[in-house]
Structure formats: C-alpha cells, structure tokens
Short mmCIF file of C-alpha atoms in Angstrom, two decimals:
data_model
loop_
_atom_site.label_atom_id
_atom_site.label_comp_id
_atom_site.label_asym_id
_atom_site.label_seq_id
_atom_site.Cartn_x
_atom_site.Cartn_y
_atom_site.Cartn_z
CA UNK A 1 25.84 30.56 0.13
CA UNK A 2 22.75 32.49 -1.43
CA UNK A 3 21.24 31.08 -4.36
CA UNK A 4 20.00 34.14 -5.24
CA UNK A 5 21.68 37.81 -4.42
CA UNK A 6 22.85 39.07 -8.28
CA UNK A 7 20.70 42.31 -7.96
CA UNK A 8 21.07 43.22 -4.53
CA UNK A 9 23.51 45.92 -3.40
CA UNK A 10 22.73 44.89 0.31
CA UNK A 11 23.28 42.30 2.80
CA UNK A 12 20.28 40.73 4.25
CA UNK A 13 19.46 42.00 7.79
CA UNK A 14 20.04 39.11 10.25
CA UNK A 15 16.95 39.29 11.48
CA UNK A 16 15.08 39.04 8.42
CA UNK A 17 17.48 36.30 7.43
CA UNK A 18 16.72 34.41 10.81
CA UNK A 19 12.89 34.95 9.83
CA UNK A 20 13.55 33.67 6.80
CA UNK A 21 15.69 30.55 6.80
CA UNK A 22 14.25 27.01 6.80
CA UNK A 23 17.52 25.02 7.21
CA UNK A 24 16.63 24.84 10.95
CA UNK A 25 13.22 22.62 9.86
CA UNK A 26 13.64 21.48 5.93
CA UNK A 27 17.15 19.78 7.37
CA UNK A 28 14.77 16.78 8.41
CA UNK A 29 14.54 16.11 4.48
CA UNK A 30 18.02 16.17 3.14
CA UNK A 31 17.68 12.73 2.06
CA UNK A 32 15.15 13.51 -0.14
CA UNK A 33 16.19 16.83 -1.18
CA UNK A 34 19.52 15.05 -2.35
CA UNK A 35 17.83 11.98 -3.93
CA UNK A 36 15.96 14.51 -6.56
CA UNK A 37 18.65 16.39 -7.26
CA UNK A 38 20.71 13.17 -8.44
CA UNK A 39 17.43 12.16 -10.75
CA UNK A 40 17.54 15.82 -11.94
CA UNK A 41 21.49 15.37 -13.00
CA UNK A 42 20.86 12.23 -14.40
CA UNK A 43 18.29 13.59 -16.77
CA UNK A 44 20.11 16.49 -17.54
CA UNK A 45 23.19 14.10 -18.09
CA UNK A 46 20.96 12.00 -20.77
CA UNK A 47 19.53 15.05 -22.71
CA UNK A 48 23.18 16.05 -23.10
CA UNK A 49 22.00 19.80 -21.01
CA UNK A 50 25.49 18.51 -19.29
CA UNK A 51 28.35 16.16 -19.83
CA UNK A 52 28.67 13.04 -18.97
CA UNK A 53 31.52 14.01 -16.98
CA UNK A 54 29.81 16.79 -15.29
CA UNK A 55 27.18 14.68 -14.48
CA UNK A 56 29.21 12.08 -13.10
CA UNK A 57 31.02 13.96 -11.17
CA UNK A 58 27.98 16.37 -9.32
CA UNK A 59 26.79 12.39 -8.73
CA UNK A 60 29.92 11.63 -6.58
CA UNK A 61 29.42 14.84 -4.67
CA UNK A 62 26.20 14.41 -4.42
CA UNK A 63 26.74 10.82 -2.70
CA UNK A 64 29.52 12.07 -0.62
CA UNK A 65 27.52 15.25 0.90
CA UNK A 66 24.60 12.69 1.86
CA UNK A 67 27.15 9.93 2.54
CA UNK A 68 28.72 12.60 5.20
CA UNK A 69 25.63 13.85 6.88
CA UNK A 70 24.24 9.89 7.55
CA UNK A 71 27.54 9.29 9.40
CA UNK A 72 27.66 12.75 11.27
CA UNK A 73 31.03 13.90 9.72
CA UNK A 74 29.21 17.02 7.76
CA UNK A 75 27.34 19.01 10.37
CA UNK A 76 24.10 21.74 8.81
CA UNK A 77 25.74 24.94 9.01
CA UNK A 78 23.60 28.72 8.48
CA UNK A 79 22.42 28.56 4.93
CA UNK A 80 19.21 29.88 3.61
CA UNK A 81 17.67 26.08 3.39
CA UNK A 82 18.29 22.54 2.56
CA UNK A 83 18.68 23.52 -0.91
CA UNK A 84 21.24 26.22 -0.87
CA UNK A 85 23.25 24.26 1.97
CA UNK A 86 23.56 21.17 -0.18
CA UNK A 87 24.27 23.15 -3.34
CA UNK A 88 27.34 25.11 -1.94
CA UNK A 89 28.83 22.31 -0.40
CA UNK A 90 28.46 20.25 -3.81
CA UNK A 91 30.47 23.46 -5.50
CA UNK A 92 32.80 23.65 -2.85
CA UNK A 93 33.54 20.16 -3.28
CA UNK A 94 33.51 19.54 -7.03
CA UNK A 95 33.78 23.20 -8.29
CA UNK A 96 32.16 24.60 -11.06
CA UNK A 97 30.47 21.02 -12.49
CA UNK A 98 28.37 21.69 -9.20
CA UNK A 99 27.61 25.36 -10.31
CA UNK A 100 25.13 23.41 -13.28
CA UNK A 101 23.20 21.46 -10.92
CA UNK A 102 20.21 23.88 -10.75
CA UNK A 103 20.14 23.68 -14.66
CA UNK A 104 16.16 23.89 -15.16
CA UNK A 105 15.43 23.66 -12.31
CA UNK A 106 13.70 26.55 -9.59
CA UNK A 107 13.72 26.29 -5.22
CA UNK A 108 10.43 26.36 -6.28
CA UNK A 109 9.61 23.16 -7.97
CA UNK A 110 12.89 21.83 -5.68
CA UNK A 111 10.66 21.89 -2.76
CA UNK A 112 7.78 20.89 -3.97
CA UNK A 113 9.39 17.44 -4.57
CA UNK A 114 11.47 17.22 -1.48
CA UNK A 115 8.21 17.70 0.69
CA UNK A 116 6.40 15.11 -1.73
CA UNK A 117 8.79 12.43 -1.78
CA UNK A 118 9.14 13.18 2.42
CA UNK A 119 5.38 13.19 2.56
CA UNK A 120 5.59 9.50 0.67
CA UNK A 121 7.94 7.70 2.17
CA UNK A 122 6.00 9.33 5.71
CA UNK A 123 2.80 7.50 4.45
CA UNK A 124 4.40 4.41 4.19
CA UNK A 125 5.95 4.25 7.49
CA UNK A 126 2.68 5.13 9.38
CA UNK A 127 0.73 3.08 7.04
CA UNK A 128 3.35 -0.21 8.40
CA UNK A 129 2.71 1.06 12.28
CA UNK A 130 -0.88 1.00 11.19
CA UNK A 131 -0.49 -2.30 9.94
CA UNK A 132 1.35 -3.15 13.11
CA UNK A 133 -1.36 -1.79 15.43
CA UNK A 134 -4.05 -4.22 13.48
CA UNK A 135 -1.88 -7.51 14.05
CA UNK A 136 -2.21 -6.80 18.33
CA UNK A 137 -5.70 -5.91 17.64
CA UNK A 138 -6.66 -8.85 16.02
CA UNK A 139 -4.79 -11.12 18.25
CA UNK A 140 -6.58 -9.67 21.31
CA UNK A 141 -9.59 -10.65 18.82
CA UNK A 142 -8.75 -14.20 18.35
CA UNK A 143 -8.01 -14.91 22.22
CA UNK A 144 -11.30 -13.68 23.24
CA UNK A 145 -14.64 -14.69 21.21
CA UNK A 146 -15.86 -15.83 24.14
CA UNK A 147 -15.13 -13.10 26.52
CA UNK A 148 -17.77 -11.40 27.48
CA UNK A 149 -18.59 -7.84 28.07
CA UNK A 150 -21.08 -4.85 28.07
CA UNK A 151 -21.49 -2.64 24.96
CA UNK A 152 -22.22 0.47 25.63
CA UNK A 153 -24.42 2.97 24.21
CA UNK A 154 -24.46 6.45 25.71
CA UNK A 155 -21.51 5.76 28.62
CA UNK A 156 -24.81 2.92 29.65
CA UNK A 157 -24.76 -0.44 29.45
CA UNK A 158 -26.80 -1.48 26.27
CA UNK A 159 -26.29 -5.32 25.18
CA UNK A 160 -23.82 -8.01 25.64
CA UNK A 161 -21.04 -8.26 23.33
CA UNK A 162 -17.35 -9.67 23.34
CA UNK A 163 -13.96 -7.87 23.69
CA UNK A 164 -13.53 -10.18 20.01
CA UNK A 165 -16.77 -7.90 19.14
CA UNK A 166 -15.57 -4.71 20.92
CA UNK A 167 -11.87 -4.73 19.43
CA UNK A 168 -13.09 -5.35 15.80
CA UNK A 169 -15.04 -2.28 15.72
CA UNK A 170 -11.45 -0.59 16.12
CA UNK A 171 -10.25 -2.91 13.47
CA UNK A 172 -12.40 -1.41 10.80
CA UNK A 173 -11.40 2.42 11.73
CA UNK A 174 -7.64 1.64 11.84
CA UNK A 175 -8.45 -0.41 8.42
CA UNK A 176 -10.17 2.94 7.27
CA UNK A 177 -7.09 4.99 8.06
CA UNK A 178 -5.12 2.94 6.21
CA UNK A 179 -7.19 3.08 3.29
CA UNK A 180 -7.08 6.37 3.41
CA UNK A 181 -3.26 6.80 3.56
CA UNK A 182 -3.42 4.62 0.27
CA UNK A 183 -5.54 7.06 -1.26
CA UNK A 184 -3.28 10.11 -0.78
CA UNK A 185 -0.10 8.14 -1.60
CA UNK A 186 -1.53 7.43 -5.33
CA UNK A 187 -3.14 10.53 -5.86
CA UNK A 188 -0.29 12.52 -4.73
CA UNK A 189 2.47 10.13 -6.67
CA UNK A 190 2.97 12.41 -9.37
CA UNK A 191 6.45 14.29 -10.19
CA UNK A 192 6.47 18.63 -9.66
CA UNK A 193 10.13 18.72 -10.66
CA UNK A 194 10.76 20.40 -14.17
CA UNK A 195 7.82 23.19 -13.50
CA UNK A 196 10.46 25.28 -12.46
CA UNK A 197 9.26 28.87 -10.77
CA UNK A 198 5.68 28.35 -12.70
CA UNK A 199 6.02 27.98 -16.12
CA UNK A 200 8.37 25.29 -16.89
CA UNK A 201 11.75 25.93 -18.86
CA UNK A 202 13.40 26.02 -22.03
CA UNK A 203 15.63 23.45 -21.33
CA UNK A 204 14.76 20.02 -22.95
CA UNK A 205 13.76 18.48 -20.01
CA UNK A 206 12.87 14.81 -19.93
CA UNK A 207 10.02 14.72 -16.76
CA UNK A 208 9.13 11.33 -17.26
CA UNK A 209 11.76 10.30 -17.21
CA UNK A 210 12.90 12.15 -14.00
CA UNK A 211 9.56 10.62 -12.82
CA UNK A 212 10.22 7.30 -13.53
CA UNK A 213 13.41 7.39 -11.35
CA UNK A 214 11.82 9.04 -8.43
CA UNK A 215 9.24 5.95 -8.56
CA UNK A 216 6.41 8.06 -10.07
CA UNK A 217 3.50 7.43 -11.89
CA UNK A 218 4.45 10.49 -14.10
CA UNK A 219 4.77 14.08 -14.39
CA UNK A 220 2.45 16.68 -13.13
CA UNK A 221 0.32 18.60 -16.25
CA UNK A 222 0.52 22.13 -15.26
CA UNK A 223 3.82 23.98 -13.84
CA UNK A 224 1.82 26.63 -12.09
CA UNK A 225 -0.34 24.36 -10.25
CA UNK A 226 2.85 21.60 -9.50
CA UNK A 227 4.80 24.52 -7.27
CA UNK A 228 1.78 25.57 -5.40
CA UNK A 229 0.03 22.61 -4.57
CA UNK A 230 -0.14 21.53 -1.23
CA UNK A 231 -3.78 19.49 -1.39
CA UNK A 232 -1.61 16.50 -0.38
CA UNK A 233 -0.53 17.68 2.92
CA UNK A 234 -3.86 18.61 3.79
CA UNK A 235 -5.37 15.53 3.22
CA UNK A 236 -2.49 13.92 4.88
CA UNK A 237 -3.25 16.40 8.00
CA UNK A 238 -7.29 14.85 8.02
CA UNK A 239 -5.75 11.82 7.52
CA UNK A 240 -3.39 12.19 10.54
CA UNK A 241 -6.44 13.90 12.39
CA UNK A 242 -8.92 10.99 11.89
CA UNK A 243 -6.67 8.59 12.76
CA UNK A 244 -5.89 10.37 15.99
CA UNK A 245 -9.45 10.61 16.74
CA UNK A 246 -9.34 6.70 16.59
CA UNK A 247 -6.99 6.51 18.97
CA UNK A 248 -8.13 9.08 21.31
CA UNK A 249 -11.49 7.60 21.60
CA UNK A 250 -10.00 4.09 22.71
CA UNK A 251 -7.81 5.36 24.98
CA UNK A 252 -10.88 7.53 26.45
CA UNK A 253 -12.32 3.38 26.79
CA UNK A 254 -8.88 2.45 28.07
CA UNK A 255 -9.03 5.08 30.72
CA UNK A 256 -12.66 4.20 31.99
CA UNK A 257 -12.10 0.35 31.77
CA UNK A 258 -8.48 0.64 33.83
CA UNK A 259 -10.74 3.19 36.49
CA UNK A 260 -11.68 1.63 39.82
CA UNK A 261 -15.19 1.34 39.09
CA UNK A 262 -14.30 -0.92 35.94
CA UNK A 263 -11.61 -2.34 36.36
CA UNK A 264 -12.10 -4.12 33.12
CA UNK A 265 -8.52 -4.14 32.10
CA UNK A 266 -4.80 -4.44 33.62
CA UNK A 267 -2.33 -1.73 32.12
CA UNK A 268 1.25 -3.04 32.29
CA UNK A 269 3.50 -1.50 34.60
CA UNK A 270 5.58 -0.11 31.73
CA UNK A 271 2.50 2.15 29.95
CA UNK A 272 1.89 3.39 33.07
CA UNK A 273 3.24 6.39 35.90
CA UNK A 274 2.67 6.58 39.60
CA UNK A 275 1.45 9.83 42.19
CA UNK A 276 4.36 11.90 43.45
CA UNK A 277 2.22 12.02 46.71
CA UNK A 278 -0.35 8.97 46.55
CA UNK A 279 1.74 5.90 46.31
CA UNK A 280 -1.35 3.95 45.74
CA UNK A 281 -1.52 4.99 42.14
CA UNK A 282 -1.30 3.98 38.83
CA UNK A 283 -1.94 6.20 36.39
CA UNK A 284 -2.64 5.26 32.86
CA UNK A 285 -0.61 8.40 31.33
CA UNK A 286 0.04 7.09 27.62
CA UNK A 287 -3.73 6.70 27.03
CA UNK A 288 -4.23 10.47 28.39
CA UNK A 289 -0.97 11.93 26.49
CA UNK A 290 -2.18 10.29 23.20
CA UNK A 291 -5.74 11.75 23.87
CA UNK A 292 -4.10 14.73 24.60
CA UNK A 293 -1.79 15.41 21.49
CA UNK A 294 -5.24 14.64 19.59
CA UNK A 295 -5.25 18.49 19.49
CA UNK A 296 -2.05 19.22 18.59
CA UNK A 297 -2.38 16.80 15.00
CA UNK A 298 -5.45 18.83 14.74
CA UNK A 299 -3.74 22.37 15.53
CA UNK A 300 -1.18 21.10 12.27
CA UNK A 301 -4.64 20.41 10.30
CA UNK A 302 -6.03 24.10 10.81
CA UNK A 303 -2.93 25.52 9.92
CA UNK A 304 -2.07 24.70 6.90
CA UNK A 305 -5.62 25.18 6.14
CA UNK A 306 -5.69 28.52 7.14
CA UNK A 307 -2.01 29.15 5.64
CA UNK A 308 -3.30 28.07 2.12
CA UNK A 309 -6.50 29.49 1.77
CA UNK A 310 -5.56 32.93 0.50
CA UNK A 311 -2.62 31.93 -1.58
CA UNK A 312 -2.92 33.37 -4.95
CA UNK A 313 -1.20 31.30 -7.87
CA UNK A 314 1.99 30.29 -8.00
CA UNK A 315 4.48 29.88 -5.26
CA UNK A 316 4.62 32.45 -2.32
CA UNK A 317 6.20 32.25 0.82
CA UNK A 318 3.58 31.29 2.73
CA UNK A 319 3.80 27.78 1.67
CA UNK A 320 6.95 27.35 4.13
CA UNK A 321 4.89 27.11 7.15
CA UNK A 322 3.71 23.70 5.51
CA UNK A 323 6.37 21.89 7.19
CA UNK A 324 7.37 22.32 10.86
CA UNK A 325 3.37 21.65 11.78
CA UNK A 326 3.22 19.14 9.19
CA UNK A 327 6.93 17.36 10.58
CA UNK A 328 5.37 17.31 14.25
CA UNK A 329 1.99 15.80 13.38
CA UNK A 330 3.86 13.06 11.36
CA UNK A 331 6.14 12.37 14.27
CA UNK A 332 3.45 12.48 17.09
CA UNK A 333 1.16 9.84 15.12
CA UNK A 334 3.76 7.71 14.43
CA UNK A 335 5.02 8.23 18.25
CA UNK A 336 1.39 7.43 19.62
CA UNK A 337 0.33 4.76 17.21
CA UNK A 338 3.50 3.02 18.34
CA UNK A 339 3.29 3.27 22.10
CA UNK A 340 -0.38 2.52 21.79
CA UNK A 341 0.88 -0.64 20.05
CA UNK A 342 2.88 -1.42 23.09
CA UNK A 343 0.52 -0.86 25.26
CA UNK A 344 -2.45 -2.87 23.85
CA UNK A 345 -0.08 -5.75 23.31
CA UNK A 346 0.94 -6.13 27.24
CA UNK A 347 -2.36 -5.07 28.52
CA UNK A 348 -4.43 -8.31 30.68
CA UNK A 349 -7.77 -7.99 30.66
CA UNK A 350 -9.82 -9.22 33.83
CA UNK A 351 -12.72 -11.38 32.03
CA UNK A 352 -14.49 -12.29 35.24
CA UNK A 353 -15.24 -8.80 35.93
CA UNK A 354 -16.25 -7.76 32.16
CA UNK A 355 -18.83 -10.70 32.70
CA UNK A 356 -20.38 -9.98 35.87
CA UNK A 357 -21.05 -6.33 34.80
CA UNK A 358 -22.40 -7.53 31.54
CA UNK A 359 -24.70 -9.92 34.32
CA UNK A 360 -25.53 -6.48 36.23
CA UNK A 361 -26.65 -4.02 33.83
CA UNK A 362 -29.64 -5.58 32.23
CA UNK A 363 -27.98 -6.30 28.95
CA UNK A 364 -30.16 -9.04 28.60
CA UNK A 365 -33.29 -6.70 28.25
CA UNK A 366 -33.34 -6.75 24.33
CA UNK A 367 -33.02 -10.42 24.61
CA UNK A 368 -36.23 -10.90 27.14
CA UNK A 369 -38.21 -9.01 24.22
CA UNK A 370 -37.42 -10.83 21.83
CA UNK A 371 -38.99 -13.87 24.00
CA UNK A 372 -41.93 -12.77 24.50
CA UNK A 373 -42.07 -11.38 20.38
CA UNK A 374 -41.03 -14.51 19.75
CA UNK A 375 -44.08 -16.06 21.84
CA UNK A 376 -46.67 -14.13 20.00
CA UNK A 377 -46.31 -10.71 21.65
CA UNK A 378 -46.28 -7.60 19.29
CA UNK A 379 -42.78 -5.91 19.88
CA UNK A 380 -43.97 -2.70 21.33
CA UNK A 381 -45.97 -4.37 24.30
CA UNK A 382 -42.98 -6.49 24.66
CA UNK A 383 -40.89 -3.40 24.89
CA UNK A 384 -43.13 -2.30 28.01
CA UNK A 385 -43.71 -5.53 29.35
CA UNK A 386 -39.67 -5.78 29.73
CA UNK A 387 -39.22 -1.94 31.18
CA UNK A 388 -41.58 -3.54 34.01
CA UNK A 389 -39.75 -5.95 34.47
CA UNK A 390 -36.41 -3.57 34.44
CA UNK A 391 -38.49 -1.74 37.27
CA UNK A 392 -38.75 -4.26 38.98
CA UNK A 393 -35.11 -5.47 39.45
CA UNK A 394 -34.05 -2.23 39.77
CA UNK A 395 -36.36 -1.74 43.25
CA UNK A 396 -35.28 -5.32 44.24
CA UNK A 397 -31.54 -4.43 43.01
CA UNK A 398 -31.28 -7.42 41.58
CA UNK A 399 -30.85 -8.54 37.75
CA UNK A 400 -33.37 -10.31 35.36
CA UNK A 401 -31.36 -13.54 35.82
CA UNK A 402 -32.20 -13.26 39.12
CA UNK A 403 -36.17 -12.90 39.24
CA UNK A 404 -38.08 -16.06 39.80
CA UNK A 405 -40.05 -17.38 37.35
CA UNK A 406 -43.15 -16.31 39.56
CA UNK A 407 -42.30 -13.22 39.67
CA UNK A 408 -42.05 -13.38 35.58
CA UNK A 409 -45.33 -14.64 35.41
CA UNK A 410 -46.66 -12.11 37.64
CA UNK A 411 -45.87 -9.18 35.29
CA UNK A 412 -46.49 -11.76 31.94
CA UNK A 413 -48.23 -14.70 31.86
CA UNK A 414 -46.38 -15.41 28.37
CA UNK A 415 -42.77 -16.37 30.45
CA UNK A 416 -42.19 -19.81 30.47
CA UNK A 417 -38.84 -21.87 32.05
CA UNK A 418 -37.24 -21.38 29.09
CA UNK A 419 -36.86 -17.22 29.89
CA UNK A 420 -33.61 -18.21 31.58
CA UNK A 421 -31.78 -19.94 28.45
CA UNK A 422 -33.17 -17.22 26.23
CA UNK A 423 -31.75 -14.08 28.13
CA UNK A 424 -28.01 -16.13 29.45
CA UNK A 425 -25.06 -14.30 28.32
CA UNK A 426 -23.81 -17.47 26.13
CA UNK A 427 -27.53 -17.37 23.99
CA UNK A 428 -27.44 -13.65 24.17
CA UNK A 429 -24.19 -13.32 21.72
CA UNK A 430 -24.61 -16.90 20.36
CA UNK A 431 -27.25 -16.36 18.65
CA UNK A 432 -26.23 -13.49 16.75
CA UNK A 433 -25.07 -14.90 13.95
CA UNK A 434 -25.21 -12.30 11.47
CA UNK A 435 -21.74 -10.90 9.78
CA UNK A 436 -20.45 -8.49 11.64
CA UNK A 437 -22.65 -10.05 14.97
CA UNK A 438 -20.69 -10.85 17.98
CA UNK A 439 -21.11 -14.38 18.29
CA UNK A 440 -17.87 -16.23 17.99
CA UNK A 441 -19.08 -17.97 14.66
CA UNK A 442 -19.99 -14.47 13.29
CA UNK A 443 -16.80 -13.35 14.60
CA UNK A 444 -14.53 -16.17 13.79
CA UNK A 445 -15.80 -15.38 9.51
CA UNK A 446 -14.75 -11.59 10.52
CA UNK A 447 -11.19 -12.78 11.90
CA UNK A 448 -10.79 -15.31 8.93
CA UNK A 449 -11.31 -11.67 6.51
CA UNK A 450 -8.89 -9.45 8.87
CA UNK A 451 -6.07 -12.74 8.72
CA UNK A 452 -6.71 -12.22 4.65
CA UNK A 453 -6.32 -8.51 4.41
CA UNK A 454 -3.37 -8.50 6.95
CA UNK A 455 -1.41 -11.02 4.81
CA UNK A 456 -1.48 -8.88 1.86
#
C-alpha cells in the first residue's frame, strides 16, 4: 500500500520504486515507528479528533502488528517503508478505524521521531557498554598500582609509570565519551511529531502531551526546522567517531605490547586467530579489526555530513541516506566496544617484563635530575649533566642503575650513595604524589573517584 498515489495516473516504475523504498533499512525501527504512532492515537483519542472506540481499536492493531513481528509470525513484505507497511496492515486488520491513524500527522514528521526515539534508546545502550568497558578498566586499575611499566612518549620510553597509571588515562576518554552521549541524549530529547510536512496542522493537536508519553522533555518550537533536523545524528556520528578513535588507539598499544619485542601482555586464546601457514602464530585480530572499522564509523560521519550540507528547508529526500550509515556505525561501536570488553577482561599481563623494560630504557633519567636540582644544581646543567650520563650507559649498554657510584662521581661530583634510592623504580612513581600522579596513593584517590562515578 502507497500512502500517497491520489494524483497519479501511473504506476511507479520498479526501478524507481526499488530506488526508492526504505523498508529494506527503516524495518530495523518498527518498534519505534509503532510506539509513536500509539502516542499519536492516544492524543488524537483525548482531543476527541477520533473516538474512543476508534482509538481503542487502531491500539489493539497496533499491539497485534508489533506483537506479530517480535514473535516472527508477520514477516516485512514490499511496501514503500516502515510507515506505509505498518499502516496497511493496521487497515487490513481493523478496517477503516485504521484509515484515521495518520490524522495530523505527515511521513515527514513520522520519521523524524522514529529515527529520534531509535537514535535514544541507541545512546543508552552504548552509553551501558561504555559503562561496562569502564568497570574491566578500572579493575585492571585496582589489581595493579604497583605494576610497573614504561610510559611512552613518541613510541620511546619516557618515565616510569603503572599499568594502574596507564589504564586510567583510558578511563577518562571512555568517561568523556560517555559524557558526551549524555549531552546529545538531552539536547536531542525533544518531540518532532505534530510538525507535520513543515508547518504544523489544523488539527487540535496536543504535542505535549504526545511528548510527555514518548518520555520527552517537550515539543519542538518550529515545524519546519523539527522535519529537517538531523544535528542529532551528526553529533551522534562524532560521538561514535571519537569514541572509536579511543579504542583504536589502545588496541594500536594492545598490538605493540602483545608483539614479540614487548611482550607486555597475554591475549586470551579466544580474542585471538592463528596463520593458515605459520602455526607458530597468534594473531591479535580483534585489536586490528576494531582499529580497522575506525574508518568505516568515520565513513558514516562524512556522510551524513556531506548528505546534509546542501539541504534547503524543509524535508527532502536526501535525508533518507541518514540511516543505513548511521544503523552500521551504531552496530559496529556497540560490536567493538563489546568484544574489546571481552578482551581486556581475559587479557594477563606479564609484570616482570613491563618492569625490566621500564629498568632498560632510562626512565629514571628525569628522576637523576631532579637529584642533582635537588642538591643545588640549576635544572638546565642538571639536564646535561644526566644526557652524559645517558651517553655513557648507552656506550657501556648498560642502565643508570647499573653505573657505579665512581663512575657517577666521575661525570658529577654532586652524586652521593643516595643516587640509587632516588632514581629506583619504587621512589620513581612513589613519590609522585600529585592527583592524577602515578603513585599508588595518587592513584588509589583516582580509583576511590572512578568507584563513585561508576556507582551512579
């Protein structure tokens, strides 16, 4: 069934109509498309635009067509859309009570709410995985204060830090995203439906009332701007993006720290492939397919971007290429925030070896300057005195901890026994006790903050 056709003397050409349709994509919101229509009956029922009886009974169609479809026993046939499919089943079903349905109502403003109240309940269910993702995170955190490890400036080893330290600092961008889904959800949360094409209807229509069933904060304020907006999906599509960037970059760590090189980290047997020809392999696949489909959330991004930025008010057809890019970035964040769930939360990490290549890469270098600023040196001949010394290991290949305290002297009188508790691994974090520091007292006020904002 058409919902439109009155002054046309000619059927549709199939393959226009094939170019056309959107029941193939928009089917992935039929629960939504459904739940507005029964808030739309219901206020047309209470401003007496229907019956009572006509309203109840579009309400029991209604409930039977979605009903049907949940269980499997009504199957999406060819109709134009989601719209027009649910519309001539209702009529087919109830008869001509189903014929008022689209009382005041336009596709246009139709689909604006079915992709809002999608988009909404979408938010929600990343923002939980989100949520999800931060509980491993910070229980890696808690179980390792203490472990040491190299951070990393430039791909090069820069000062010591813990995998506590090193796992926060995803904490806060995953904590970011989330904020940022929040931020969309209430800015988008208010109600198109009653704009009709553009400019409203004649019809008494009660929007705050539909509103206030849809779970709302309230009608949208201009008709013409309600059909065409799609700012919401955009920002949803940088919001998808960024987060995807998170998780690209730490599986680009992942990747290096499960290398052979590294070997920092263990990743479970189930999160990872082998060779079809080199049985000796293990490959670590999820981290590379999730920094992979990176690209893809940000194809979505640039395309509705590009599809909107020539739109002249109100509605044009355009705006249906907002879904299917839109409905596959959705599914591949939620898809890779969850499997990168699973695979941070059976990883093993191999602390041994994150300490002896914090040992190895003159982490400890800031650290030796401070000693000698703190003995009276000024910082910048401290700075050289220590690149000596960096010289020197590095022609000896071995590390500061290493060099005799001769051999300190010899390059600065200033170096005392002491040089060797100053520039340990346990004094080099220790001692950094500022919030947001890596020492395990700094750290343990961070976790105590994350526990707080998790419980919430």
């Amino acid at each position: 069934m058409k919902l439109w056709g009155g002054r046309f003397t000619k059927e549709t050409n199939q393959l226009v109509f094939n170019f056309n349709e959107s029941l193939s994509f928009d089917r992935k919101f039929y629960k939504q498309d459904i739940r507005g229509s029964l808030a739309h009956v219901r206020m047309l029922g209470k401003q007496g635009i229907i019956s009572e009886d006509e309203m109840n009974t579009i309400i029991n169609g209604l409930e039977g067509i979605l009903a049907d479809l949940n269980s499997g026993a009504l199957d999406f046939d060819h109709s134009e859309d989601i719209h027009s499919f649910v519309e001539a089943h209702l009529i087919e079903r109830v008869g001509d009570a189903g014929k008022k349905l689209h009382t005041g109502r336009s596709r246009n403003d139709q689909v604006a709410l079915d992709m809002k109240l999608y988009t909404r309940d979408e938010i929600v269910e990343i923002n939980e995985l989100l949520k999800d993702l931060l509980s491993s995170l910070l229980k890696v955190m808690e179980e390792n204060t203490e472990t040491f490890m190299p951070g990393f400036t430039h791909l090069q080893k820069a000062q010591p830090i813990t995998l506590a330290h090193h796992f926060g600092a995803y904490f806060e961008m995953f904590k970011r995203d989330r904020s940022r889904l929040d931020d969309i959800y209430n800015r988008m949360n208010l109600c198109p439906l009653g704009s009709g094409a553009l400019a409203g209807t004649t019809y008494p229509l009660d929007r705050e009332y539909t509103a206030e069933l849809l779970e709302f904060d309230g009608p949208t304020l201009n008709s013409m701007d309600s059909v065409s907006d799609r700012d919401y999906l955009i920002e949803l599509m940088s919001a998808l993006s960024t987060i995807m960037m998170h998780l690209s970059r730490f599986c680009e760590e992942i990747i290096i720290w499960n290398s052979n090189e590294y070997r920092f980290v263990n990743i479970d047997d189930s999160y990872s492939t082998g060779s079809s020809i080199m049985p000796q392999k293990k490959n670590p696949d999820i981290a590379e397919l999730i920094r992979g489909k990176t690209g893809r959330v940000y194809g979505a991004l640039t395309s509705i971007l590009t599809t909107m930025k020539g739109i002249p008010l109100a509605y044009n057809k355009d705006m249906q290429e907002d879904k299917e890019f839109a409905f596959d970035a959705i599914d591949t964040v939620k898809g890779c925030i969850l499997l990168f769930t699973g695979m941070i939360d059976t990883m093993t990490f191999n602390k041994d070896i994150m300490e002896n290549s914090t040992k190895n890469g003159f982490t400890n270098a800031t650290d030796a300057a401070d000693y000698l600023v703190n003995h009276g040196v000024p910082f910048r001949d401290a700075h050289g005195i220590v690149g000596q010394l960096v010289l020197f290991c590095e022609e000896k290949k071995i590390s500061l901890d290493d060099m005799t305290l001769e051999e300190y002297k010899a390059i600065s009188p200033v170096f005392e026994e002491d040089i060797y508790d100053a520039i340990s691994l346990q004094t080099c974090v220790d001692k950094r006790l500022t919030i947001g520091a890596p020492s395990p007292e700094a750290m343990k006020k961070v976790i105590t903050i994350y526990k707080d904002y998790l419980s919430k």
